[in-house]
Amino acid sequence: MTTVTDTPRLDSLLARSATAHPDRPALVAGSESWTYAELERAVGELAHELAAVGAGPGVRIGVYAAKGPATVIALYAALRAGAVVAPLDVADPPARTARMARNAGLSLLLTTDRSLTTCRRAVEEAGESSGTPAEGPLAHGLNWLRVAAPAAPAPLPPPTDQGGYILFTSGSTGWPKGVLLSHTNVAHYALWAAREFGLTETDRIGSQAALTFDLTTFDLFSAAAVGACTVLMPDLLRAFPRDVVGWLHEQRVTAFVAVPSLYHGMLQQGGFAEAVPPSLRVAAFGGEPFAPHLLERYLELLGDVPFYNLYGPTETNACTYFRMPPDWTADQELTIGRGIGGVDIEVLDDEGRPTDGEGEIHIAGPTVFQGYLQGGALRDPTVTATFRDGTTRRAYASGDIGRITADGRVFLRGRRDSQVKRRGHRIDLLDVESAVLDLPQVATAAVVAKDAPHTGEIWAYAQTAATERDVLAELRAVLPKRMLPDRVIPVAALPTLTSGKVDRRALSGDAAAPTVTPATTEESLI
Amino acid sequence: MTTANPAVSPVTPVSRDMNSVEDLCVLISSKITWGRGETPARLAPDTPLLEQGLLDSLAIMEIVAALDKEAGIALPDTEIVAANFRTPQALWSAVEVHRAAGGAGA
């Protein structure tokens, strides 16, 4: 077992494999292929170039680029330079990227030639000065752009003064929250997964999700840990389950981690049942509930190929796991399993005491993040909790409700706050709501997750004279597509409770309701 | 075992002329959530829909559903692939091949 103290840096995983397996393929994307020796050399050279423009310990760098070899090289090079690095999504509106950059205290963005124009827009919005930001070219079609921040953010405490990784989550304040992870936080999970899945240098890991998504730390760093090959799926295929199945075949993928939404699509529209990729050796899912009858079908189709259920908020990486029994059936309750090696899970009641009943899931151990970056500063929201073994630990209160059995298996029940999962993405309804409220033509608004028959949909009820279409068009300029409401319902007034609070339960259940009229409806909804 | 789009029930079909790639451009354009500064009218037969990030999985589902419901063209799952959605022209070619093969609807 690897202990916390000897967990290597993420970029050291790459360097080690470049020594152990120099000629093995490290990265494949379309017709491009990089061996470990080639990737390591490119990363080392780019790290030097980055140092020349100011990258180093204490500096926070965003990588704003579509998924590709240059993006992976940029992430590793920033880590090698000792910086904290944040993958950013080019599909996000520049205004949101600018907020993320400001919030995380990013002082340098790296981008590809293709995304240079939108990156400039984001940098201009994020910076203080209105002039053209300083920028310059780098190797591999990359560019650097400097964010003219009002003031340098407060330095980060150890261990992230020596670098780290930032992933963003939807935040209730309307600002995406930067989740600051140390090298160890990410590497611990990557090494655990490599061991548990039995990865070797002959494996080919299919990487389908955007690098902003936490599950992809497996694709990059578990591969590097053993000298396996990361196969990057072209972004264009992501919306087409049939193409994903074809790609798994063509690329002879042996290990694959994805959200249930994609697995659902591969089975229902992608022809997975008729063409189970013969190379597939191990697979995992996580991030949202799997439809039970489809999960049962996958277990039949996969036979003795191990299929894992992974759970974990971005703040802790995947922190529990359960290897699905091949004979599991849809009528059985599904567990998220036990803590991964070195991670302790506890369920605490409202008074903070361990309970055998339902309570909030708390996570402790080497995967627990350092804190959120807001306004450039680090805020550690973890709590000190005493687990049932009597040990007091620094723990992250997940906001997920569940229970834990005597043998340590955890069962999820739901959320305690305003967060929902839609198509694998964690979305804070208040984040969406604050974007709606920011629109000048909206007086007030409430954003809710709908009950049946619209389960899984997010609707915005807005007091506005504008049309649904206009509001959606405005929202598209400030929210990523994954966060757009499914419907915008213009209303004369929002229903309220006697407390004066918006009656969100009524809105969630109110099936169609094109108009919620004031006064009378308000009373009847109480 | 799977239907083209279970989310859409066969209510009174709105008939839509689907006689040219321009007709298809109009349909595709109506399913894109256009933001500020984007003009729907600019959609041309050779507009790179995927490269420009105009289509996400929901828009694709809606286009497939609308072709079925409004124009009676039920594309099979095997045609819902990136190659057929790169441009309106690519999708139009797929529609024509599908029609020529006699796959009008049910």
XYZ file of C-alpha atoms in Angstrom:
632
model
C 0.000 0.000 0.000
C 1.218 3.438 -0.907
C 1.126 5.723 2.090
C 0.371 9.411 1.999
C 3.948 10.490 2.500
C 5.328 8.793 -0.598
C 2.529 9.799 -2.957
C 4.367 11.338 -5.921
C 3.646 14.590 -7.711
C 1.364 14.255 -10.716
C 4.075 15.288 -13.171
C 6.452 12.793 -11.529
C 4.071 9.993 -12.525
C 4.779 10.996 -16.121
C 8.541 11.302 -15.584
C 8.703 7.861 -13.954
C 6.864 6.206 -16.824
C 9.102 8.016 -19.313
C 12.016 6.219 -17.636
C 10.304 2.860 -17.197
C 8.408 2.762 -20.504
C 9.999 5.371 -22.823
C 8.729 3.830 -26.047
C 5.218 2.914 -24.929
C 2.442 5.121 -26.313
C 1.372 7.688 -23.713
C -1.182 9.685 -25.654
C -3.211 9.006 -28.788
C -5.556 11.511 -30.417
C -6.773 10.840 -33.938
C -3.696 10.250 -36.083
C -1.350 11.769 -33.486
C 0.562 9.543 -31.109
C 3.100 10.428 -28.422
C 5.392 8.001 -26.634
C 6.197 8.548 -22.953
C 9.683 9.771 -23.868
C 8.257 12.238 -26.402
C 5.561 13.485 -24.030
C 8.042 13.917 -21.182
C 10.431 15.885 -23.437
C 7.619 18.138 -24.703
C 6.411 18.765 -21.142
C 9.923 19.603 -19.924
C 10.513 22.035 -22.785
C 7.170 23.769 -22.383
C 7.703 24.042 -18.617
C 10.890 26.013 -19.402
C 8.996 28.285 -21.773
C 6.339 28.843 -19.106
C 8.948 29.651 -16.480
C 10.244 32.349 -18.833
C 6.834 34.057 -18.769
C 6.554 33.858 -15.016
C 5.115 30.425 -14.254
C 6.379 28.865 -11.059
C 5.401 27.949 -7.518
C 2.652 30.236 -6.281
C 1.343 31.002 -9.781
C -2.100 29.811 -10.873
C -2.561 28.967 -14.544
C -5.711 28.213 -16.533
C -5.603 25.946 -19.583
C -8.356 27.140 -21.884
C -8.369 24.708 -24.790
C -10.383 21.922 -26.376
C -9.200 18.453 -25.452
C -6.106 17.462 -27.397
C -2.420 16.566 -27.025
C -1.384 20.235 -26.684
C -3.875 20.652 -23.830
C -2.496 17.644 -21.972
C 1.075 18.884 -22.511
C 0.064 22.317 -21.202
C -1.493 20.835 -18.033
C 1.600 18.744 -17.287
C 4.000 21.593 -18.111
C 2.218 23.949 -15.714
C 2.429 21.275 -13.009
C 6.098 20.671 -13.827
C 6.762 24.398 -13.470
C 5.383 24.157 -9.939
C 2.209 26.085 -10.691
C -1.376 25.329 -9.745
C -3.259 24.470 -12.937
C -6.955 24.686 -13.829
C -8.466 23.050 -16.932
C -11.094 25.419 -18.399
C -13.905 24.657 -20.841
C -13.854 26.511 -24.173
C -17.614 25.899 -24.441
C -18.238 28.172 -21.443
C -19.191 31.758 -22.303
C -16.167 34.094 -21.933
C -18.002 36.018 -19.188
C -18.139 32.877 -17.056
C -14.543 31.953 -17.809
C -13.569 35.463 -16.707
C -15.388 34.957 -13.385
C -13.667 31.638 -12.863
C -10.259 33.198 -13.579
C -10.897 36.031 -11.110
C -12.305 33.719 -8.492
C -9.412 31.273 -8.644
C -6.811 34.027 -8.895
C -5.490 32.823 -12.258
C -2.768 35.142 -13.534
C -1.918 33.307 -16.741
C -4.110 31.529 -19.287
C -2.801 29.086 -21.873
C -4.798 28.530 -25.017
C -4.561 27.058 -28.496
C -4.470 29.172 -31.677
C -8.047 28.052 -32.339
C -9.410 29.404 -29.070
C -7.230 32.511 -28.923
C -10.005 34.964 -29.831
C -12.461 33.818 -27.158
C -9.632 33.473 -24.654
C -8.704 37.131 -25.257
C -12.296 38.108 -24.512
C -12.238 36.184 -21.247
C -8.891 37.684 -20.238
C -10.079 41.208 -21.020
C -13.199 40.687 -18.907
C -11.259 39.088 -16.081
C -8.591 41.783 -15.962
C -8.528 45.244 -14.563
C -7.146 47.185 -17.511
C -9.133 47.608 -20.711
C -6.125 47.490 -23.035
C -4.946 44.531 -25.049
C -3.606 41.936 -22.628
C 0.006 40.836 -22.852
C 0.328 37.589 -24.752
C 2.756 35.517 -26.740
C 3.206 32.245 -28.621
C 4.471 28.962 -27.173
C 5.296 25.557 -28.686
C 2.578 23.139 -29.932
C 0.306 25.923 -31.215
C -0.185 27.235 -27.689
C -0.257 30.830 -26.482
C 0.011 32.502 -23.112
C -2.123 35.469 -22.022
C -1.636 37.433 -18.848
C -4.609 38.388 -16.697
C -4.179 41.984 -15.514
C -5.554 41.319 -12.047
C -6.098 44.232 -9.658
C -3.776 42.682 -7.102
C -1.858 39.453 -6.686
C -3.977 37.017 -4.648
C -2.816 35.916 -1.217
C -0.229 33.139 -1.477
C -1.502 29.587 -1.055
C -0.455 27.618 2.032
C 1.447 24.329 1.774
C 1.166 21.920 0.080
C -0.337 23.899 -2.824
C 2.459 26.492 -2.640
C 4.249 23.785 -4.655
C 1.441 23.391 -7.167
C -1.908 21.686 -7.482
C -5.010 21.223 -9.570
C -8.209 23.289 -9.723
C -11.573 21.935 -10.835
C -14.689 24.100 -10.789
C -18.100 23.292 -9.383
C -21.374 25.111 -9.653
C -21.696 27.377 -6.620
C -24.753 28.770 -4.893
C -23.468 32.354 -4.951
C -23.642 32.510 -8.716
C -19.906 32.159 -8.916
C -18.320 28.913 -9.996
C -16.245 27.703 -7.071
C -12.651 26.663 -7.662
C -11.947 23.375 -5.889
C -8.264 23.420 -4.948
C -6.663 19.974 -4.908
C -3.081 19.170 -3.997
C -0.871 16.841 -6.029
C -1.473 14.224 -3.336
C -5.256 14.694 -3.367
C -5.389 13.748 -7.061
C -2.506 11.269 -7.152
C -3.873 9.237 -4.243
C -7.055 8.502 -6.182
C -5.191 7.955 -9.459
C -2.836 5.432 -7.864
C -5.649 3.688 -6.015
C -7.666 3.307 -9.235
C -4.640 2.023 -11.161
C -4.132 -0.660 -8.506
C -7.781 -1.585 -8.020
C -8.405 -1.858 -11.782
C -5.144 -3.759 -12.269
C -3.885 -1.322 -14.906
C -0.603 -2.059 -16.681
C 1.414 -0.434 -19.446
C -0.539 -2.450 -22.019
C -3.852 -0.809 -21.134
C -5.569 1.735 -23.371
C -7.710 4.133 -21.351
C -10.564 5.734 -23.274
C -10.903 9.373 -22.290
C -14.264 10.719 -23.420
C -15.204 13.541 -21.025
C -13.959 17.121 -20.938
C -10.816 17.588 -18.843
C -12.772 19.979 -16.606
C -14.694 16.952 -15.359
C -13.271 15.267 -12.240
C -13.564 11.715 -13.576
C -10.851 12.503 -16.157
C -8.105 12.641 -13.533
C -8.251 8.842 -13.930
C -7.778 9.085 -17.701
C -4.595 11.137 -17.395
C -2.945 10.282 -14.118
C -3.882 6.622 -13.552
C -2.519 6.019 -17.060
C 0.701 7.874 -16.275
C 1.043 5.938 -13.012
C 1.507 2.639 -14.888
C 2.689 3.734 -18.340
C -0.657 3.011 -20.006
C -1.947 4.853 -23.067
C -4.578 7.602 -22.799
C -6.751 7.677 -25.910
C -8.463 11.043 -26.296
C -11.900 10.882 -27.887
C -12.629 13.690 -30.363
C -14.997 16.167 -28.676
C -17.290 16.069 -31.724
C -18.292 12.475 -30.964
C -19.488 13.103 -27.420
C -23.112 13.710 -28.326
C -23.318 10.557 -30.464
C -23.455 7.329 -28.442
C -23.132 5.200 -31.583
C -19.901 6.933 -32.496
C -18.610 6.439 -28.952
C -19.226 2.675 -29.250
C -17.461 2.662 -32.633
C -14.557 4.592 -31.165
C -14.207 2.110 -28.262
C -13.875 -0.637 -30.894
C -11.513 1.184 -33.253
C -9.217 2.311 -30.461
C -9.255 -1.103 -28.722
C -10.028 0.618 -25.419
C -9.411 -1.631 -22.413
C -10.419 0.654 -19.519
C -13.256 3.166 -19.526
C -14.834 5.489 -16.956
C -17.941 7.497 -17.855
C -21.168 8.931 -16.491
C -24.339 6.792 -16.553
C -25.934 9.169 -19.117
C -23.365 8.058 -21.669
C -23.770 4.380 -20.763
C -27.552 4.792 -21.114
C -27.117 6.311 -24.570
C -24.641 3.652 -25.695
C -27.169 0.953 -24.815
C -30.333 2.678 -26.044
C -29.096 4.383 -29.223
C -25.502 3.269 -29.621
C -25.886 -0.440 -30.362
C -23.677 -1.447 -27.416
C -25.621 -4.684 -26.875
C -24.948 -5.819 -30.432
C -21.290 -4.809 -30.322
C -19.717 -5.128 -26.870
C -16.114 -3.958 -27.390
C -14.044 -7.152 -27.068
C -10.985 -5.239 -25.836
C -12.811 -3.834 -22.794
C -11.261 -5.270 -19.627
C -12.551 -2.985 -16.881
C -15.207 -0.255 -16.754
C -16.606 2.150 -14.196
C -19.347 4.714 -13.828
C -20.018 7.590 -11.475
C -21.430 11.073 -11.132
C -25.179 10.373 -11.138
C -27.623 7.500 -10.636
C -27.582 4.629 -13.141
C -31.028 3.548 -14.370
C -31.350 0.164 -12.571
C -32.750 -1.878 -15.461
C -30.042 -0.579 -17.805
C -27.369 -1.329 -15.214
C -28.654 -4.887 -14.946
C -28.446 -5.218 -18.739
C -24.846 -3.953 -18.743
C -23.871 -6.541 -16.145
C -25.318 -9.262 -18.387
C -23.490 -7.887 -21.408
C -20.159 -7.340 -19.656
C -20.087 -10.817 -18.121
C -16.872 -11.144 -16.148
C -15.562 -7.675 -17.071
C -15.419 -5.812 -13.734
C -17.907 -2.921 -13.585
C -17.426 -0.405 -10.784
C -19.720 2.151 -9.184
C -17.632 5.172 -8.130
C -18.880 7.985 -5.918
C -17.304 11.213 -4.824
C -17.841 14.941 -5.041
C -15.194 16.979 -6.903
C -13.966 18.087 -3.464
C -12.759 14.564 -2.619
C -12.259 12.832 -5.994
C -13.902 9.442 -6.225
C -13.835 8.350 -2.590
C -16.037 5.249 -2.435
C -16.260 2.281 -4.773
C -18.333 -0.804 -5.294
C -17.556 -3.593 -7.726
C -20.922 -4.610 -9.081
C -21.734 -8.305 -8.557
C -22.363 -9.817 -12.031
C -25.694 -11.229 -10.820
C -26.995 -7.912 -9.427
C -30.582 -7.231 -10.442
C -32.591 -4.027 -10.756
C -34.794 -4.848 -7.758
C -31.824 -4.674 -5.390
C -30.742 -1.537 -3.599
C -27.522 -0.154 -5.072
C -24.695 0.795 -2.753
C -21.904 3.236 -3.532
C -19.680 0.887 -1.563
C -16.843 1.556 0.850
C -14.140 4.157 1.101
C -11.188 3.685 -1.262
C -7.895 2.774 0.408
C -6.881 5.349 3.003
C -10.214 7.191 2.906
C -12.648 7.077 5.835
C -16.369 7.603 5.419
C -18.765 8.445 8.219
C -22.439 9.352 8.412
C -23.223 12.000 11.010
C -26.564 13.156 12.359
C -27.613 16.791 12.831
C -25.692 16.966 16.099
C -22.529 15.726 14.404
C -22.659 12.267 15.976
C -22.129 9.019 14.043
C -25.494 7.450 13.287
C -26.777 4.125 11.988
C -29.728 5.965 10.532
C -29.723 8.588 7.810
C -27.358 11.496 8.062
C -24.848 13.523 6.100
C -21.982 11.662 4.456
C -18.594 12.921 5.674
C -15.339 12.098 3.930
C -11.851 12.137 5.457
C -8.465 11.182 4.123
C -5.798 12.030 1.568
C -8.242 12.797 -1.271
C -10.031 15.605 0.611
C -9.353 18.962 -1.079
C -7.616 22.004 0.380
C -10.582 24.357 0.092
C -12.457 26.657 -2.282
C -10.884 29.549 -4.104
C -13.167 32.558 -3.937
C -12.025 36.049 -4.750
C -8.563 34.539 -5.186
C -8.402 33.464 -1.540
C -8.540 29.976 -0.072
C -11.456 29.066 2.173
C -11.357 25.666 3.844
C -14.926 24.472 4.556
C -13.916 21.147 6.105
C -15.017 20.315 9.628
C -13.419 18.464 12.508
C -15.488 15.392 13.204
C -15.171 12.434 15.527
C -15.898 9.183 13.712
C -17.341 6.067 15.378
C -13.863 4.610 15.878
C -13.203 7.513 18.262
C -10.699 9.191 15.929
C -11.148 12.875 15.201
C -10.556 13.745 11.556
C -10.592 16.693 9.141
C -13.671 15.842 7.100
C -15.606 17.233 4.160
C -19.351 17.407 4.731
C -20.584 16.293 1.308
C -24.137 17.599 1.483
C -25.224 14.105 0.427
C -27.617 12.242 2.693
C -27.158 8.523 3.216
C -26.575 5.739 5.682
C -23.693 3.427 6.404
C -23.958 -0.253 7.302
C -21.976 -2.020 10.014
C -19.605 -3.375 7.351
C -18.934 0.105 5.942
C -21.094 0.099 2.833
C -22.732 3.445 2.082
C -26.181 3.975 0.585
C -27.081 7.354 -0.944
C -30.450 8.996 -0.296
C -30.278 12.475 -1.793
C -29.024 16.027 -1.329
C -29.540 18.341 1.601
C -29.182 21.555 -0.425
C -30.046 23.092 -3.756
C -27.756 20.947 -5.868
C -29.058 18.603 -8.527
C -27.456 16.287 -11.038
C -28.486 16.635 -14.640
C -26.866 14.518 -17.349
C -23.875 13.886 -15.092
C -23.253 17.512 -14.200
C -23.636 18.818 -10.693
C -25.645 21.992 -10.913
C -26.463 24.347 -8.097
C -29.946 25.685 -8.756
C -29.063 28.925 -6.982
C -26.179 29.426 -9.429
C -28.639 29.234 -12.325
C -31.106 31.369 -10.410
C -28.606 34.133 -9.816
C -27.831 34.218 -13.558
C -31.559 34.621 -14.266
C -31.868 37.327 -11.617
C -28.917 39.193 -13.144
C -30.862 39.756 -16.378
C -32.141 43.342 -16.537
C -35.568 42.311 -17.841
C -36.203 39.882 -14.975
C -37.753 41.286 -11.790
C -37.557 38.128 -9.728
C -37.158 34.445 -10.395
C -36.956 30.975 -8.909
C -35.164 28.031 -10.472
C -36.334 24.585 -9.456
C -35.778 20.915 -10.218
C -39.057 19.498 -11.483
C -40.937 16.499 -10.148
C -42.721 13.986 -12.398
C -43.647 14.186 -15.209
C -40.624 16.435 -15.813
C -38.175 14.669 -13.502
C -34.597 15.580 -14.287
C -35.497 18.955 -15.792
C -34.602 22.376 -14.479
C -37.208 25.101 -14.937
C -36.839 28.798 -14.339
C -39.928 30.751 -13.269
C -39.283 34.414 -13.985
C -41.309 37.528 -13.357
C -40.642 39.188 -16.688
C -42.286 40.682 -19.732
C -39.739 38.943 -21.955
C -40.478 35.699 -23.762
C -39.048 32.292 -22.883
C -36.950 32.423 -26.034
C -35.469 35.837 -25.239
C -34.584 34.875 -21.688
C -32.921 31.657 -22.882
C -30.930 33.607 -25.471
C -29.700 35.996 -22.783
C -28.826 33.131 -20.445
C -26.786 31.465 -23.140
C -24.355 34.378 -23.006
C -23.657 33.844 -19.317
C -24.236 30.151 -18.560
C -22.667 27.023 -20.023
C -25.139 24.919 -21.993
C -25.139 22.198 -19.356
C -26.616 24.711 -16.890
C -29.319 26.257 -19.099
C -32.847 25.716 -17.768
C -34.932 23.285 -19.815
C -37.812 25.759 -19.679
C -38.254 29.406 -18.768
C -41.801 30.165 -17.628
C -42.681 33.880 -17.590
C -45.033 34.501 -14.655
C -46.868 37.500 -13.239
C -45.712 36.633 -9.725
C -44.098 33.778 -7.867
C -46.129 31.742 -5.379
C -45.033 32.326 -1.801
C -45.369 30.640 1.539
C -46.711 32.460 4.597
C -43.089 33.103 5.522
C -42.821 35.157 2.362
C -40.353 32.725 0.875
C -40.935 31.496 -2.629
C -42.846 28.242 -2.541
C -40.311 26.174 -4.433
C -42.098 22.918 -3.668
C -45.201 24.191 -5.452
C -43.128 25.207 -8.460
C -41.346 21.852 -8.573
C -44.618 19.984 -8.618
C -46.633 22.368 -10.756
C -46.771 20.289 -13.920
C -47.281 22.625 -16.842
C -48.457 25.952 -15.423
C -47.679 28.395 -18.201
C -48.865 31.176 -15.938
C -48.846 31.388 -12.189
C -51.055 34.302 -11.374
C -50.684 36.351 -8.223
C -52.794 36.538 -5.070
C -55.389 33.819 -5.457
C -53.006 31.151 -6.695
C -50.582 32.150 -4.027
C -53.104 31.417 -1.303
C -54.203 28.102 -2.724
C -50.635 26.850 -3.018
C -49.884 27.281 0.665
C -36.031 -2.496 -29.139
C -35.503 1.226 -29.105
C -37.653 3.837 -30.679
C -36.175 6.860 -32.379
C -37.432 9.201 -29.724
C -39.630 8.059 -26.889
C -39.943 11.610 -25.560
C -42.166 12.690 -28.424
C -45.696 11.415 -28.569
C -47.437 11.302 -31.947
C -49.739 14.270 -31.494
C -51.270 15.941 -34.510
C -48.356 16.124 -36.896
C -47.419 19.579 -38.052
C -46.493 19.049 -41.643
C -43.347 20.774 -42.695
C -42.030 20.858 -46.228
C -38.732 19.096 -46.387
C -37.844 19.389 -50.028
C -34.440 20.971 -49.937
C -31.384 21.443 -47.789
C -32.617 25.015 -47.193
C -35.783 23.637 -45.568
C -33.559 21.523 -43.368
C -31.428 24.558 -42.448
C -34.586 26.282 -41.196
C -35.518 23.276 -39.080
C -32.029 22.919 -37.603
C -31.848 26.637 -36.918
C -35.121 26.481 -34.985
C -33.653 23.856 -32.635
C -30.518 25.793 -31.781
C -30.647 28.021 -28.724
C -29.131 31.112 -30.272
C -27.402 33.515 -27.968
C -26.670 37.181 -28.248
C -24.689 38.110 -31.304
C -25.564 34.950 -33.178
C -27.826 35.285 -36.179
C -29.965 32.265 -36.997
C -30.133 33.340 -40.627
C -26.458 32.633 -41.088
C -26.956 28.861 -41.088
C -25.804 27.646 -44.521
C -25.703 24.134 -46.000
C -21.971 23.971 -45.278
C -22.036 25.502 -41.778
C -19.837 23.251 -39.601
C -22.483 22.592 -36.933
C -20.365 20.435 -34.644
C -17.073 22.272 -34.980
C -18.805 25.528 -34.119
C -20.416 23.878 -31.136
C -23.921 24.755 -32.328
C -25.376 21.330 -31.579
C -25.413 19.617 -28.218
C -27.043 16.277 -27.485
C -30.411 17.876 -26.708
C -30.493 19.839 -29.959
C -29.656 16.658 -31.870
C -32.518 14.789 -30.166
C -34.879 17.634 -31.011
C -33.839 17.718 -34.661
C -34.331 13.962 -34.987
C -37.720 14.227 -33.270
C -38.823 17.148 -35.441
C -37.820 15.384 -38.667
C -40.007 12.481 -37.588
C -42.976 14.443 -36.260
C -43.096 17.341 -38.671
C -41.745 15.851 -41.867
C -42.389 12.136 -41.425
C -38.721 11.237 -41.726
C -37.836 8.632 -39.108
C -34.078 8.356 -39.157
C -32.917 5.074 -37.602
C -30.450 5.108 -34.680
C -27.704 3.969 -37.039
C -27.907 7.337 -38.823
C -27.593 9.421 -35.639
C -23.819 9.738 -35.980
C -21.436 12.676 -36.031
C -20.710 12.219 -39.750
C -24.367 13.016 -40.526
C -24.497 16.118 -38.340
C -21.280 17.852 -39.366
C -23.220 20.169 -41.696
C -26.851 20.603 -42.792
C -25.764 19.226 -46.191
C -24.455 16.029 -44.562
C -27.775 15.520 -42.776
C -29.671 16.296 -45.964
C -27.707 13.580 -47.786
C -28.602 11.115 -45.040
C -32.278 12.113 -45.328
C -32.213 11.600 -49.102
C -30.531 8.191 -48.822
C -33.065 7.199 -46.182
C -35.982 8.305 -48.387
C -34.588 6.544 -51.445
C -34.395 3.348 -49.416
C -38.132 3.664 -48.814
C -37.880 4.532 -45.153
C -40.485 7.253 -45.191
C -41.799 6.835 -41.716
C -43.220 3.805 -39.954
